[in-house]
Amino acid sequence: SVPLLQAARKRNSLNLLELSEAELEEQFVRGDGPGGQATNKTNNCVVLKHIPSGIVVKCHQTRSLEKNRKIAREILQEKVDLFYKGEDSDVFKEKKELGKQKREKKRRAKENLERKKLFKEMQQLDKE
């Protein structure tokens, strides 16, 4: 089972719930992390809150305030969609599918490793 709110931030989701600007509360704060003076003197970190659900998103991925605002809205839209639709959300389905693909790839890699191991053992027996 995938934790619902951790599945957000997947690009190919199409059927997301629309957000109304009236439902959003936006703040600009100083970001944290590396960056020195560029980070310490500018308020380009966006904190976006969806008032009805109480979901809060903080975005400080770029130095641009406008880009951070756009990214924060995308992330919030996906999280709100997950919050209301749950397992019926496209974001959740996509995350689940990616997990399946990852497990299958891991299984195949493990099988190949076993085959290589057996092949080496056979070569050792043939040499003796």
CSV table of C-alpha atoms in Angstrom, one decimal:
chain,number,residue,atom,x,y,z
A,1,SER,CA,0.0,0.0,0.0
A,2,VAL,CA,1.3,3.4,-1.0
A,3,PRO,CA,1.0,6.2,1.6
A,4,LEU,CA,-1.5,8.6,-0.1
A,5,LEU,CA,0.1,12.0,0.3
A,6,GLN,CA,3.6,10.7,-0.5
A,7,ALA,CA,2.5,9.6,-4.0
A,8,ALA,CA,2.1,13.2,-5.2
A,9,ARG,CA,4.4,14.9,-7.7
A,10,LYS,CA,3.9,12.6,-10.6
A,11,ARG,CA,3.9,14.5,-14.0
A,12,ASN,CA,1.5,12.5,-16.2
A,13,SER,CA,-1.7,12.8,-14.1
A,14,LEU,CA,-4.5,14.3,-16.1
A,15,ASN,CA,-7.9,14.1,-14.2
A,16,LEU,CA,-7.0,16.3,-11.2
A,17,LEU,CA,-9.4,18.3,-9.2
A,18,GLU,CA,-9.3,22.0,-10.0
A,19,LEU,CA,-8.1,24.4,-7.3
A,20,SER,CA,-9.9,27.7,-6.8
A,21,GLU,CA,-7.7,30.7,-5.8
A,22,ALA,CA,-10.2,31.6,-3.1
A,23,GLU,CA,-9.4,28.3,-1.3
A,24,LEU,CA,-5.7,29.0,-1.2
A,25,GLU,CA,-3.6,30.9,1.3
A,26,GLU,CA,-0.2,31.8,0.0
A,27,GLN,CA,2.9,33.1,1.9
A,28,PHE,CA,6.4,33.9,0.8
A,29,VAL,CA,9.2,33.0,3.3
A,30,ARG,CA,12.9,32.6,3.4
A,31,GLY,CA,14.0,29.2,2.2
A,32,ASP,CA,16.4,26.9,4.0
A,33,GLY,CA,19.3,24.8,3.0
A,34,PRO,CA,22.4,25.6,1.1
A,35,GLY,CA,22.8,28.9,-0.9
A,36,GLY,CA,24.3,31.3,1.5
A,37,GLN,CA,23.4,35.0,0.9
A,38,ALA,CA,21.1,34.2,-2.0
A,39,THR,CA,18.9,32.1,0.4
A,40,ASN,CA,19.2,34.2,3.5
A,41,LYS,CA,18.2,37.5,1.9
A,42,THR,CA,15.3,36.6,-0.4
A,43,ASN,CA,11.8,35.5,0.3
A,44,ASN,CA,11.4,33.1,-2.7
A,45,CYS,CA,10.1,30.1,-0.8
A,46,VAL,CA,6.4,29.6,-1.4
A,47,VAL,CA,4.1,28.1,1.4
A,48,LEU,CA,0.7,27.3,0.0
A,49,LYS,CA,-2.2,26.0,2.1
A,50,HIS,CA,-5.5,24.5,0.8
A,51,ILE,CA,-7.9,25.9,3.5
A,52,PRO,CA,-10.8,23.3,3.1
A,53,SER,CA,-8.5,20.2,3.5
A,54,GLY,CA,-5.7,21.8,5.5
A,55,ILE,CA,-3.0,20.5,3.2
A,56,VAL,CA,0.2,22.6,3.2
A,57,VAL,CA,2.9,22.6,0.6
A,58,LYS,CA,6.3,24.3,0.8
A,59,CYS,CA,8.3,24.8,-2.4
A,60,HIS,CA,11.8,26.2,-2.7
A,61,GLN,CA,13.1,24.3,-5.7
A,62,THR,CA,14.3,27.2,-7.7
A,63,ARG,CA,15.5,30.8,-7.1
A,64,SER,CA,12.6,32.2,-9.1
A,65,LEU,CA,9.5,33.1,-7.0
A,66,GLU,CA,7.2,32.6,-10.0
A,67,LYS,CA,8.5,29.2,-10.8
A,68,ASN,CA,8.2,28.2,-7.2
A,69,ARG,CA,4.6,29.4,-7.1
A,70,LYS,CA,3.7,27.3,-10.2
A,71,ILE,CA,5.4,24.2,-8.9
A,72,ALA,CA,3.8,24.6,-5.5
A,73,ARG,CA,0.3,24.8,-7.1
A,74,GLU,CA,1.0,21.6,-9.2
A,75,ILE,CA,2.1,19.7,-6.1
A,76,LEU,CA,-0.8,21.0,-4.0
A,77,GLN,CA,-3.3,20.1,-6.8
A,78,GLU,CA,-2.0,16.5,-6.9
A,79,LYS,CA,-2.1,16.2,-3.1
A,80,VAL,CA,-5.6,17.6,-2.9
A,81,ASP,CA,-6.7,15.1,-5.6
A,82,LEU,CA,-5.2,12.3,-3.6
A,83,PHE,CA,-6.8,13.6,-0.4
A,84,TYR,CA,-10.3,13.6,-1.9
A,85,LYS,CA,-10.2,10.7,-4.4
A,86,GLY,CA,-7.9,8.3,-2.5
A,87,GLU,CA,-7.2,5.1,-4.4
A,88,ASP,CA,-9.3,6.3,-7.3
A,89,SER,CA,-6.9,9.1,-8.1
A,90,ASP,CA,-4.8,8.9,-11.2
A,91,VAL,CA,-1.7,10.0,-9.2
A,92,PHE,CA,-2.2,7.0,-6.9
A,93,LYS,CA,-2.7,4.6,-9.8
A,94,GLU,CA,0.4,5.9,-11.5
A,95,LYS,CA,2.5,5.5,-8.4
A,96,LYS,CA,1.2,2.0,-7.9
A,97,GLU,CA,2.0,1.1,-11.5
A,98,LEU,CA,5.6,2.5,-11.1
A,99,GLY,CA,6.0,0.4,-8.0
A,100,LYS,CA,4.9,-2.7,-9.9
A,101,GLN,CA,7.4,-2.0,-12.7
A,102,LYS,CA,10.2,-1.5,-10.2
A,103,ARG,CA,9.5,-4.8,-8.4
A,104,GLU,CA,9.4,-6.6,-11.7
A,105,LYS,CA,12.7,-5.1,-12.8
A,106,LYS,CA,14.3,-6.1,-9.4
A,107,ARG,CA,12.9,-9.7,-9.8
A,108,ARG,CA,14.4,-10.0,-13.3
A,109,ALA,CA,17.8,-8.7,-12.1
A,110,LYS,CA,17.8,-11.2,-9.3
A,111,GLU,CA,17.0,-14.1,-11.7
A,112,ASN,CA,19.9,-13.0,-14.0
A,113,LEU,CA,22.3,-12.9,-11.0
A,114,GLU,CA,21.3,-16.4,-10.1
A,115,ARG,CA,21.8,-17.6,-13.7
A,116,LYS,CA,25.3,-16.0,-13.8
A,117,LYS,CA,26.2,-17.7,-10.5
A,118,LEU,CA,25.1,-21.1,-11.7
A,119,PHE,CA,27.0,-20.6,-15.0
A,120,LYS,CA,30.2,-19.8,-13.1
A,121,GLU,CA,29.8,-22.8,-10.9
A,122,MET,CA,29.3,-25.0,-14.0
A,123,GLN,CA,32.5,-23.5,-15.5
A,124,GLN,CA,34.4,-24.3,-12.3
A,125,LEU,CA,33.2,-27.9,-12.4
A,126,ASP,CA,34.1,-28.2,-16.1
A,127,LYS,CA,37.7,-27.0,-15.3
A,128,GLU,CA,38.2,-29.6,-12.6
